[in-house]
Amino acid sequence: MAKTDTMTINMGPQHPSTHGVLRVILELDGEIVVKATPDIGFLHRGLEKLAENKTYHQCITLTDRMDYVAGMSNNLAYVLAVEKLIAIEAPPRAQAIRVLLCELQRIASHLLWLGTHAHDIGAMTPFFYAFRDRDEILFMFEMVCGSRLTPSYFRVGGLAQDLPEEFEAKCREFTRTFPARVDEYETLLTKNKIWMRRTQGVGAISAQEAINWGLSGPILRASNVNWDLRKAMPYCGYESYDFIVPTGENGDVYDRYLVRLMEMRQSNEIIRQVLDKMPGGEVQVDDPKVVYPAKAKVLESIEALIHHFHIASEGFPVPKGEVYASIESPKGELGFYLVSDGSNKPWRFRVRPPSFINLSALSTMVEGRLIADVVAIIGSIDVVLGEIDR
Amino acid sequence: MDLEVIVNKVKNNFPESVLEASTFRGENTLVLRAEDILPICRFLRDDPDLFFDYLTDLCGVDDYPHEPRFQVVYYLCAMKTRRRLRLKVSLPGMVPRIASVVSVWKAANWLEREAFDMFGIIFLEHPDLRRILLTPDWEGHPLRKDYPLRG
Amino acid sequence: MGIEAHLGNNVLTASLEKLVNWARRSSLWPAGFGLACCALEMLVAVSARYDLARFGMEVFRPSPRQADLLIVAGTVTKKMLPAVVRIYEQMPEPKWVIAMGACASSGGIFDTYATVQGIDQYLPVDVYIPGCPPRPEALIYGIIKLHEKISQEKLTER
């Protein structure tokens, strides 16, 4: 009798479909995956250690580069953790602008996911369409803070500066045209027979398994678990906006696709509401020890100059203690656990990375599937290696 | 649910295990005896009132040069009641060993591997305890305070 | 009267070097090698607004054996380094390397135990593009600089 054996092949770290430097070691029986072992760490840059050597303000720029697809969300989670630690709260206008930009960021992140995920499965058109819309959002980010990808716009206590005047008109124009764009993507993919065959029933995970694996974000909601931090544990005033949290039924790749598309529509709605309800006022909390004084004052008053110098060179005073703050980033629950020893640098800077924990369930999702499904499933988890490896 | 209620429930079942209980910035933290972490975690997950079914995070902290040097921090979430709870255990610097909680929450699998990789904390009965972010032949544990930033 | 007078306007003549360089620079095929954040700006450069296709470069080859340009876009870590060098060695001659972004050029903001401080410590880099991340226009400018460099190369160099 012929003896058969499984074949072990290597996928990555240089691979067009792994969305970064991810390596998956696949053990195959013909085309069926017997076992899949992800090997990560190819983008481990030592971010958590680096942050222990920087003041709390300086760490904001480090957070941009973690989930580099959604810079604003990373900034927000970190800044909320520091604000919790030093017990200050940003003014209402700053909170509203934070919500606005994070929802724009959610749309941008999902558009990138859509383009690359569809591209992996073989549909190349959505890539160009999605990037067209993503570019409009990045243009708005550049208008606000000068940088497309790594904003570092939020500060402890508020924002770096107020929105420019042209922003509102551009944003309203975007919210007006965007729903028709999502309709375009749906026309291309949702009822497409090839898309449905490649994604329905693939990579399903049950609700109970998903909770035990610690999954979060659209992948958890697609498994019919109604858990969104914006509703469950609201932050930045999300409780005052009206939006639905979409959930799926089967937890497969197709449901994750539908959930993310719906989330884009809902984000558009939230942005419209924020623009309508935008409060006036300051964008920085009035605390000279934490927030830079106005530049004009710095040039005139010695006290303001001293504060400015002190904050820039040494940072602000932080009590001893530990906090955890998290947000619903486009990938899932992004949290920061900060331990302070009373000095101006964090003693422990721990990131709770949603993609890391979501990816750990990959082996469960691909076992018994075909090798072509591995690509679809990795795409549907929406991993960003910068966040996984830090 | 108050911190007191949780502490009382845990103390009823594990009388010697709770070393400290505190609240800071609205967050509840229990410091536990390291030997009891696995049964307590199972209890916290399975108790019908507490029902901490979601492991949000698991990480290590290095308090060098204080002893006990290492801490393992577990951050739990009860989705039904929307509550969070932090558990901490302290481990000695020389041989930091603690039971793995993978059998309670599968999410702990990679999180414990990362704590092992970065701090050298050994999780007993872990199905696959090896380095996850660094190369397998790497020497040292980078997030320890006596490991230099530039290596 | 040179040979052009006899051939009329139907044939172009040039030195072999100029012809080869023109062919090489007009269809540089990059190996898809996005490592970190810079990869996103590289993807945007391929998309419709910035359009690398006008330089003949929209085909990012998944296999390095079919590529002639390696754009190292992102941080190179010590764990990833053997893979980078292996991909470079698998590319056939002639080949060029662009170090895109601060991390590939010099390690960027990550001066830590796990990061290689610049890929030029291991590979011969032709063009450095600074930025964190550089805009897609900056990438295109770097590519045009590489084109200029290629047009001045001698045949015996590569």
XYZ file of C-alpha atoms in Angstrom:
699
model
C 0.000 0.000 0.000
C 1.366 3.419 -0.872
C 2.439 5.509 2.061
C 1.233 9.085 2.048
C 2.671 11.934 4.008
C 1.737 15.546 4.537
C 3.680 18.323 2.855
C 4.937 21.306 4.776
C 5.185 24.524 2.822
C 6.162 27.993 3.798
C 3.982 31.026 3.088
C 5.742 34.337 3.565
C 7.238 36.449 5.018
C 7.523 37.921 1.557
C 4.175 37.159 -0.006
C 1.721 39.342 -1.846
C -1.245 38.213 0.198
C -0.034 38.212 3.737
C -0.548 41.944 4.180
C 2.852 42.500 5.593
C 5.591 40.301 6.884
C 3.620 37.355 8.153
C 4.847 33.818 7.788
C 2.474 30.880 7.940
C 3.818 27.343 7.983
C 1.214 25.153 6.319
C 1.015 21.409 6.608
C -0.973 20.145 3.658
C -2.629 16.902 2.730
C -3.048 17.542 -0.972
C -4.907 20.840 -1.031
C -6.411 20.532 2.437
C -4.731 22.336 5.295
C -4.037 19.961 8.162
C -2.296 22.509 10.366
C -1.382 26.176 10.028
C 1.168 27.775 12.319
C 1.668 31.524 12.033
C 5.195 32.733 12.681
C 5.259 36.416 13.546
C 7.831 38.866 14.786
C 9.323 39.960 11.483
C 8.341 43.527 12.245
C 9.170 43.501 15.948
C 10.866 46.845 16.412
C 10.992 47.016 20.185
C 8.335 49.703 20.446
C 7.282 48.924 24.011
C 10.864 49.140 25.230
C 11.478 52.305 23.234
C 8.461 53.951 24.840
C 9.915 53.381 28.306
C 12.684 55.786 27.338
C 10.469 58.589 26.092
C 8.248 61.090 27.863
C 4.505 60.587 27.611
C 4.200 63.226 24.886
C 6.959 61.721 22.809
C 5.231 58.349 22.838
C 2.352 59.731 20.779
C 4.439 59.562 17.606
C 5.345 55.963 18.361
C 1.724 54.954 18.485
C 1.104 56.128 14.901
C 3.402 53.483 13.571
C 1.801 50.528 15.227
C -1.427 50.024 13.337
C -0.154 52.143 10.487
C -3.411 51.820 8.600
C -5.322 53.641 11.343
C -2.996 56.185 12.903
C -5.676 58.390 14.431
C -7.208 55.501 16.375
C -3.900 54.536 17.935
C -3.277 58.119 18.974
C -6.722 58.315 20.536
C -6.395 55.142 22.603
C -3.029 56.221 23.980
C -4.070 59.780 24.720
C -7.197 58.563 26.514
C -5.036 56.289 28.699
C -2.719 59.129 29.678
C -5.652 61.455 30.343
C -7.174 58.796 32.600
C -3.891 58.451 34.451
C -3.509 62.152 35.159
C -7.261 62.616 35.647
C -7.978 65.328 33.100
C -10.627 65.435 30.422
C -10.458 67.061 27.020
C -13.033 69.774 26.284
C -16.228 68.852 24.345
C -15.095 70.308 21.033
C -11.911 68.256 21.162
C -13.933 65.125 21.942
C -16.227 65.738 18.988
C -13.325 66.294 16.604
C -11.673 63.138 17.923
C -14.825 61.147 17.123
C -15.032 62.724 13.676
C -11.459 61.919 12.748
C -11.576 58.418 14.192
C -14.666 57.595 12.169
C -13.002 58.956 9.036
C -10.059 56.768 9.948
C -12.347 53.770 10.324
C -13.645 54.315 6.805
C -10.091 54.703 5.482
C -8.959 51.523 7.211
C -11.921 49.511 5.943
C -11.362 50.831 2.429
C -7.792 49.620 2.493
C -9.003 46.273 3.813
C -11.584 46.057 1.046
C -9.101 46.854 -1.703
C -6.436 44.422 -0.561
C -8.808 41.636 0.482
C -10.654 41.727 -2.827
C -7.321 41.868 -4.649
C -6.152 38.718 -2.877
C -9.279 36.832 -3.864
C -8.797 37.960 -7.448
C -11.043 40.990 -7.843
C -8.717 43.814 -8.816
C -11.200 46.580 -9.561
C -12.237 47.385 -5.963
C -8.594 48.094 -5.168
C -8.480 51.127 -7.425
C -11.921 52.343 -6.413
C -11.205 51.989 -2.708
C -7.917 53.818 -2.977
C -9.580 56.658 -4.819
C -11.861 57.225 -1.834
C -9.145 56.603 0.698
C -7.086 59.321 -0.915
C -9.845 61.831 -0.267
C -9.784 60.988 3.413
C -6.001 61.193 3.538
C -6.249 64.592 1.874
C -8.520 65.722 4.698
C -6.064 64.412 7.269
C -3.302 66.320 5.569
C -5.441 69.438 5.726
C -5.846 68.960 9.458
C -2.390 67.961 10.633
C 0.023 67.915 7.720
C 0.512 64.182 7.504
C -1.461 61.556 5.592
C -0.511 58.389 7.360
C 1.087 59.213 10.697
C -1.012 62.072 12.080
C 0.031 62.483 15.748
C -2.697 65.098 15.902
C -4.247 64.292 19.270
C -2.524 65.558 22.370
C -2.894 64.828 26.055
C -5.636 67.236 26.997
C -7.127 67.787 23.554
C -5.752 68.393 20.106
C -2.624 69.992 18.699
C -4.675 72.730 17.059
C -8.193 73.433 15.854
C -9.581 72.285 12.493
C -8.886 74.572 9.534
C -11.843 76.480 8.081
C -11.935 74.581 4.793
C -12.303 71.262 6.549
C -16.027 71.289 7.193
C -17.049 71.896 3.595
C -14.731 69.184 2.323
C -15.951 66.734 4.931
C -19.600 67.406 4.204
C -18.960 66.896 0.513
C -17.351 63.555 1.335
C -20.283 62.382 3.456
C -22.646 63.376 0.672
C -20.915 61.301 -2.016
C -19.651 58.374 0.016
C -22.837 56.243 0.318
C -23.033 56.046 -3.476
C -19.448 54.789 -3.498
C -20.285 52.020 -1.045
C -23.176 51.098 -3.337
C -20.598 50.743 -6.118
C -18.534 48.307 -4.088
C -21.638 46.322 -3.234
C -22.577 46.142 -6.899
C -19.176 44.714 -7.683
C -18.967 42.127 -4.943
C -21.945 41.373 -2.731
C -24.046 39.344 -5.151
C -21.113 38.286 -7.285
C -21.262 34.497 -7.648
C -17.493 34.064 -7.561
C -17.185 36.234 -4.466
C -19.933 34.326 -2.710
C -18.440 30.942 -3.574
C -15.045 32.012 -2.283
C -16.226 33.577 0.933
C -19.430 31.939 2.174
C -18.875 29.162 4.682
C -15.143 29.843 4.734
C -13.286 30.318 7.999
C -16.330 30.317 10.231
C -15.923 30.586 13.989
C -18.737 30.281 16.516
C -19.660 33.003 18.991
C -18.503 31.044 22.012
C -15.175 30.179 20.425
C -14.711 33.775 19.352
C -15.203 35.048 22.896
C -12.878 32.422 24.347
C -10.190 33.297 21.811
C -10.480 36.943 22.856
C -11.447 38.152 19.396
C -12.718 41.681 18.962
C -13.877 44.048 16.286
C -15.739 43.148 13.087
C -14.540 39.559 13.267
C -16.281 39.094 16.639
C -19.430 40.873 15.505
C -19.620 38.744 12.372
C -19.930 35.731 14.689
C -23.167 37.206 16.053
C -21.741 38.751 19.213
C -23.097 42.240 19.689
C -20.056 43.807 21.344
C -18.777 47.202 20.302
C -16.915 49.336 22.808
C -18.487 52.452 21.374
C -21.817 51.198 22.700
C -20.777 48.910 25.562
C -18.275 51.243 27.255
C -18.602 54.574 25.464
C -15.810 57.113 25.319
C -15.432 60.597 23.845
C -19.175 61.177 23.799
C -20.174 58.298 21.517
C -23.346 57.820 23.557
C -24.759 61.006 22.041
C -24.602 59.759 18.452
C -27.142 57.527 16.804
C -25.757 54.520 14.974
C -26.280 50.785 14.532
C -23.697 48.128 15.295
C -23.918 45.559 12.482
C -23.568 41.874 13.320
C -23.355 38.804 11.150
C -24.831 35.349 11.557
C -22.353 32.698 10.542
C -18.990 34.205 11.337
C -17.540 33.391 7.942
C -15.538 35.566 5.572
C -18.670 36.754 3.775
C -20.251 37.977 7.009
C -17.101 39.832 7.966
C -17.226 41.542 4.596
C -20.852 42.571 5.093
C -20.186 43.800 8.629
C -17.331 46.024 7.517
C -19.280 47.473 4.612
C -22.138 48.321 6.920
C -19.695 49.831 9.420
C -18.463 52.187 6.722
C -21.994 53.369 6.123
C -22.584 53.827 9.836
C -19.338 55.747 10.242
C -20.523 58.083 7.512
C -23.699 58.668 9.499
C -21.747 59.403 12.672
C -19.565 61.906 10.834
C -22.630 63.716 9.559
C -24.055 63.897 13.072
C -20.802 65.171 14.523
C -20.628 67.930 11.938
C -24.195 68.953 12.729
C -23.721 68.912 16.488
C -20.165 70.252 16.667
C -19.776 72.366 19.810
C -17.674 75.488 19.871
C -15.011 76.307 22.390
C -11.449 75.392 23.096
C -9.680 72.318 21.822
C -7.228 72.032 24.679
C -7.818 71.685 28.392
C -6.806 74.713 30.411
C -3.917 73.214 32.341
C -0.572 74.914 31.835
C 1.349 71.984 33.287
C 0.100 69.603 30.627
C -0.780 71.612 27.556
C 1.440 74.020 25.700
C 0.425 77.650 26.232
C -0.510 79.686 23.131
C 2.536 80.656 21.085
C 1.802 84.371 21.336
C 1.850 84.111 25.123
C 5.105 82.175 25.067
C 6.762 85.060 23.277
C 5.464 87.614 25.776
C 5.140 86.046 29.234
C 8.044 84.502 31.131
C 5.713 82.140 32.938
C 4.344 80.761 29.687
C 7.881 80.395 28.383
C 8.890 78.387 31.421
C 5.850 76.129 31.114
C 6.526 75.560 27.436
C 10.157 74.717 28.097
C 9.292 72.414 30.935
C 6.689 70.462 29.009
C 8.898 70.162 25.954
C 12.010 69.040 27.764
C 10.724 67.109 30.733
C 7.075 66.336 30.174
C 4.324 66.735 32.702
C 3.948 65.334 36.238
C 2.232 61.948 36.440
C 1.050 60.218 39.630
C 2.085 56.699 40.526
C -0.448 54.103 39.432
C -1.701 52.041 36.522
C -4.539 52.467 34.073
C -6.038 50.721 31.095
C -7.997 52.563 28.432
C -9.310 51.094 25.228
C -11.236 52.103 22.137
C -12.990 50.344 19.324
C -10.383 50.685 16.604
C -11.152 49.449 13.082
C -9.382 46.193 13.947
C -10.969 45.580 17.358
C -10.325 46.510 20.951
C -7.141 48.548 21.032
C -6.043 49.232 24.571
C -3.111 50.760 26.391
C -2.040 49.609 29.838
C 0.256 52.197 31.382
C 2.127 51.697 34.631
C 3.613 54.845 36.084
C 6.260 55.053 38.772
C 5.723 58.780 39.250
C 8.407 59.886 36.813
C 7.905 61.561 33.457
C 8.439 58.355 31.460
C 6.150 55.316 31.486
C 7.444 52.415 33.572
C 5.491 49.924 31.459
C 3.900 50.738 28.126
C 1.778 47.799 27.167
C -0.333 47.729 24.026
C -3.325 45.401 23.882
C -3.086 44.612 20.169
C -6.356 43.463 18.559
C -4.722 42.025 15.437
C -2.331 39.904 17.525
C -5.151 38.237 19.407
C -7.372 37.957 16.324
C -4.567 36.279 14.402
C -3.982 33.698 17.139
C -7.290 32.095 16.156
C -6.103 31.610 12.560
C -5.104 27.988 13.126
C -8.638 27.135 14.238
C -10.207 28.883 11.279
C -8.152 27.322 8.498
C -7.927 23.730 9.613
C -9.699 21.484 7.148
C -10.039 24.198 4.510
C -8.389 24.422 1.122
C -5.129 26.260 0.689
C -6.821 28.952 -1.372
C -9.074 29.695 1.586
C -6.067 30.551 3.749
C -5.580 33.725 1.762
C -9.243 34.677 2.068
C -9.250 34.049 5.806
C -6.086 36.029 6.514
C -7.570 38.895 4.554
C -10.825 38.727 6.462
C -9.101 38.926 9.847
C -7.627 42.254 8.677
C -4.208 42.016 10.227
C -1.687 44.792 10.461
C 1.744 43.482 11.270
C 2.883 46.705 12.854
C 0.351 46.160 15.603
C 0.974 42.442 15.947
C 4.710 42.699 16.260
C 5.143 46.201 17.649
C -20.775 45.040 40.928
C -18.631 46.492 43.665
C -15.064 45.503 44.307
C -16.193 44.322 47.756
C -18.719 41.886 46.291
C -16.096 40.355 44.006
C -13.521 40.172 46.802
C -16.017 38.493 49.109
C -16.977 35.940 46.500
C -13.353 35.088 45.815
C -12.477 34.978 49.523
C -15.386 32.638 50.234
C -13.947 30.094 47.860
C -10.237 30.845 48.242
C -9.784 32.239 51.761
C -6.006 32.760 51.735
C -5.574 33.936 48.180
C -6.478 37.602 48.032
C -3.480 39.613 49.210
C -4.731 43.070 48.297
C -7.727 44.775 46.697
C -7.759 48.371 45.432
C -9.440 50.822 43.100
C -7.642 53.509 41.100
C -9.281 55.730 38.494
C -12.372 53.540 38.605
C -10.504 50.298 37.922
C -10.585 47.360 40.344
C -7.410 45.372 40.975
C -6.915 42.210 43.002
C -3.454 41.040 43.975
C -3.529 37.269 44.323
C -1.263 34.529 45.535
C 0.510 33.081 42.516
C -0.186 29.423 43.354
C -3.956 29.882 43.168
C -4.224 31.755 39.900
C -5.540 28.882 37.786
C -8.440 27.784 40.029
C -9.383 31.425 40.704
C -9.465 32.226 36.991
C -11.643 29.207 36.354
C -13.955 30.279 39.163
C -14.173 33.846 37.852
C -15.070 32.576 34.403
C -17.620 29.993 35.462
C -19.414 31.728 38.330
C -22.893 32.665 37.007
C -22.886 36.118 38.654
C -19.317 37.126 37.847
C -18.980 35.394 34.460
C -15.673 36.910 33.350
C -15.736 35.099 30.022
C -13.365 37.389 28.108
C -9.644 37.706 28.668
C -8.809 41.181 27.422
C -5.084 41.123 28.096
C -2.262 39.272 29.819
C 1.163 40.797 30.209
C 4.261 40.922 32.341
C 5.746 43.836 34.272
C 9.304 44.037 35.560
C 9.822 45.875 38.855
C 13.604 45.574 38.965
C 15.326 46.083 41.326
C 12.461 45.412 43.741
C 11.667 41.875 44.813
C 9.437 40.065 43.970
C 10.597 41.262 40.618
C 8.003 40.179 38.080
C 4.280 40.625 37.940
C 1.843 38.957 35.617
C -1.211 41.088 34.991
C -4.498 39.583 33.808
C -7.211 41.931 32.595
C -10.639 40.339 32.466
C -13.941 41.469 31.097
C -17.463 40.234 31.787
C -19.440 41.000 28.651
C -22.811 40.339 30.229
C -22.386 42.898 33.001
C -19.861 45.109 31.159
C -17.422 44.916 34.026
C -13.653 44.781 33.996
C -11.292 43.364 36.613
C -7.522 43.315 36.900
C -5.665 40.442 38.594
C -2.005 40.651 39.511
C 0.394 38.066 40.804
C 4.000 38.611 41.864
C 6.781 36.243 40.929
C 10.365 36.042 42.192
C 13.144 37.208 39.923
C 15.254 34.079 40.000
C 12.824 31.541 38.566
C 9.505 33.136 37.626
C 7.031 30.282 37.153
C 3.283 30.287 37.132
C 0.452 28.069 35.911
C -0.824 28.751 32.435
C -4.465 29.795 32.020
C -4.789 28.560 28.445
C -7.271 25.932 29.614
C -9.555 28.736 30.830
C -9.246 31.241 27.959
C -7.648 30.254 24.647
C -6.714 33.909 24.181
C -3.935 33.335 26.724
C -2.007 31.127 24.311
C -0.118 33.772 22.372
C -0.250 36.318 25.190
C 1.651 33.980 27.514
C 4.139 33.202 24.782
C 4.810 36.900 24.438
C 5.294 37.306 28.192
C 7.752 34.408 28.078
C 9.585 35.930 25.134
C 9.854 39.417 26.585
C 10.360 38.634 30.276
C 11.358 34.990 30.588
C 8.332 34.083 32.696
C 7.634 30.370 32.427
C 4.007 29.256 32.121
C 3.607 25.674 33.300
C 1.472 23.326 31.197
C 1.398 25.747 28.264
C 0.898 23.679 25.076
C 3.597 25.448 23.056
C 5.817 27.734 25.126
C 8.413 29.165 22.773
C 9.472 32.565 21.575
C 6.961 34.351 19.422
C 8.339 37.755 18.426
C 12.083 37.166 18.407
C 14.162 34.531 16.667
C 14.309 31.173 18.483
C 18.019 31.546 19.183
C 17.761 35.033 20.700
C 19.531 35.420 24.021
C 17.986 37.436 26.769
C 14.558 38.872 27.408
C 14.309 42.425 26.062
C 11.600 43.974 28.232
C 13.548 43.243 31.403
C 14.824 46.463 32.903
C 18.441 45.287 32.878
C 18.374 44.606 29.130
C 19.759 47.606 27.222
C 17.573 49.398 24.699
C 20.012 48.950 21.853
C 20.763 45.324 22.681
C 26.423 61.887 -44.826
C 25.809 59.222 -42.273
C 23.823 56.080 -42.452
C 20.746 58.037 -41.346
C 20.599 59.723 -44.747
C 20.160 56.385 -46.488
C 17.674 54.954 -44.041
C 15.449 58.009 -43.948
C 12.992 58.415 -41.066
C 12.149 54.761 -40.641
C 14.960 53.637 -38.398
C 16.432 55.060 -35.214
C 20.079 54.638 -34.458
C 21.733 55.047 -31.119
C 24.626 53.679 -29.164
C 24.049 50.240 -27.654
C 24.576 51.645 -24.173
C 21.881 54.291 -24.579
C 19.455 51.735 -25.963
C 20.029 49.229 -23.219
C 19.757 51.868 -20.522
C 16.558 53.192 -22.029
C 15.059 49.720 -22.074
C 16.134 49.026 -18.509
C 14.829 52.214 -16.988
C 11.543 52.272 -18.853
C 10.219 49.053 -17.472
C 11.735 48.493 -14.062
C 9.653 45.834 -12.412
C 9.629 46.123 -8.651
C 9.576 43.096 -6.394
C 6.664 43.486 -4.005
C 8.448 44.061 -0.735
C 6.409 46.218 1.578
C 7.505 45.719 5.140
C 5.742 48.383 7.206
C 4.014 51.754 6.929
C 5.945 52.873 3.845
C 4.357 49.987 1.982
C 1.045 51.801 2.168
C 2.396 54.863 0.428
C 3.941 52.543 -2.138
C 0.517 50.982 -2.736
C -0.974 54.437 -3.114
C 1.688 55.250 -5.681
C 0.420 52.303 -7.718
C -3.196 53.385 -7.462
C -4.937 55.624 -9.938
C -4.092 59.074 -8.582
C -0.306 58.787 -8.574
C -0.072 56.008 -11.107
C 3.254 54.251 -11.362
C 2.003 52.623 -14.544
C 3.110 55.640 -16.576
C 6.685 54.596 -15.779
C 6.056 51.029 -16.774
C 6.197 49.899 -13.171
C 2.711 48.860 -12.181
C 3.529 45.153 -12.264
C 4.794 44.346 -8.789
C 6.168 40.891 -9.263
C 5.447 38.539 -6.382
C 8.458 36.469 -7.320
C 11.862 38.137 -7.077
C 13.127 36.051 -9.979
C 11.060 38.202 -12.319
C 11.888 41.572 -10.791
C 14.705 44.015 -11.224
C 14.038 46.618 -8.564
C 13.816 46.031 -4.842
C 12.024 48.841 -3.049
C 12.701 48.200 0.625
C 9.727 49.995 2.095
C 9.645 49.880 5.861
C 11.663 48.858 8.897
C 14.056 45.961 8.475
C 14.267 43.976 11.680
C 16.967 41.513 12.597
C 14.500 38.658 12.233
C 13.531 39.774 8.734
C 17.048 40.509 7.547
C 17.937 37.033 6.225
C 14.753 37.075 4.158
C 15.590 40.486 2.673
C 19.088 39.419 1.706
C 17.820 36.164 0.260
C 15.237 37.976 -1.870
C 17.952 40.309 -3.121
C 20.180 37.374 -4.010
C 17.350 35.661 -5.857
C 16.866 38.623 -8.152
C 18.685 38.266 -11.471
C 21.155 40.909 -12.676
C 20.853 43.802 -13.392
C 19.150 44.856 -10.199
C 18.718 48.036 -8.226
C 17.696 48.844 -4.671
C 15.727 51.804 -3.385
C 15.673 52.378 0.375
C 12.293 53.993 0.932
C 11.654 55.826 4.152
C 13.682 56.687 7.199
C 13.690 53.155 8.611
C 15.174 51.520 5.524
C 17.688 54.326 5.072
C 19.013 54.481 8.620
C 16.802 52.712 11.111
C 14.439 55.663 11.467
C 13.030 56.329 14.918
C 13.617 52.711 15.962
C 17.087 52.701 17.479
C 16.451 49.473 19.376
C 17.749 45.963 19.913
C 15.612 44.492 17.153
C 16.097 46.884 14.242
C 18.755 47.014 11.551
C 20.008 50.580 11.353
C 19.668 50.979 7.633
C 19.506 48.343 4.948
C 22.645 49.783 3.330
C 24.623 47.843 5.905
C 23.730 44.685 3.984
C 22.634 45.684 0.480
C 24.013 48.181 -2.038
C 21.434 50.953 -2.123
C 21.089 53.144 -5.202
C 18.564 55.739 -4.054
C 17.517 56.779 -0.554
C 14.105 58.353 -0.126
C 13.757 60.061 3.264
C 10.414 60.587 4.959
C 8.279 58.924 7.536
C 6.488 57.936 5.392
C 7.535 59.705 2.204
C 4.602 60.921 0.144
C 3.824 58.971 -3.025
C 5.193 61.934 -4.996
C 8.456 61.566 -3.080
C 8.616 57.917 -4.072
C 8.020 58.843 -7.701
C 10.729 61.500 -7.485
C 13.112 58.887 -6.096
C 12.222 56.565 -8.948
C 12.888 59.292 -11.491
C 16.274 59.891 -9.870
C 16.939 56.188 -10.263
C 15.982 56.437 -13.922
C 18.488 59.240 -14.341
C 21.123 57.150 -12.633
C 20.400 54.206 -14.903
C 20.636 56.311 -18.049
C 24.172 57.237 -17.097
C 25.360 53.741 -16.346
C 28.059 52.046 -18.364
C 27.333 48.649 -19.835
C 30.260 47.164 -18.001
C 28.865 48.221 -14.613
C 25.957 45.780 -14.426
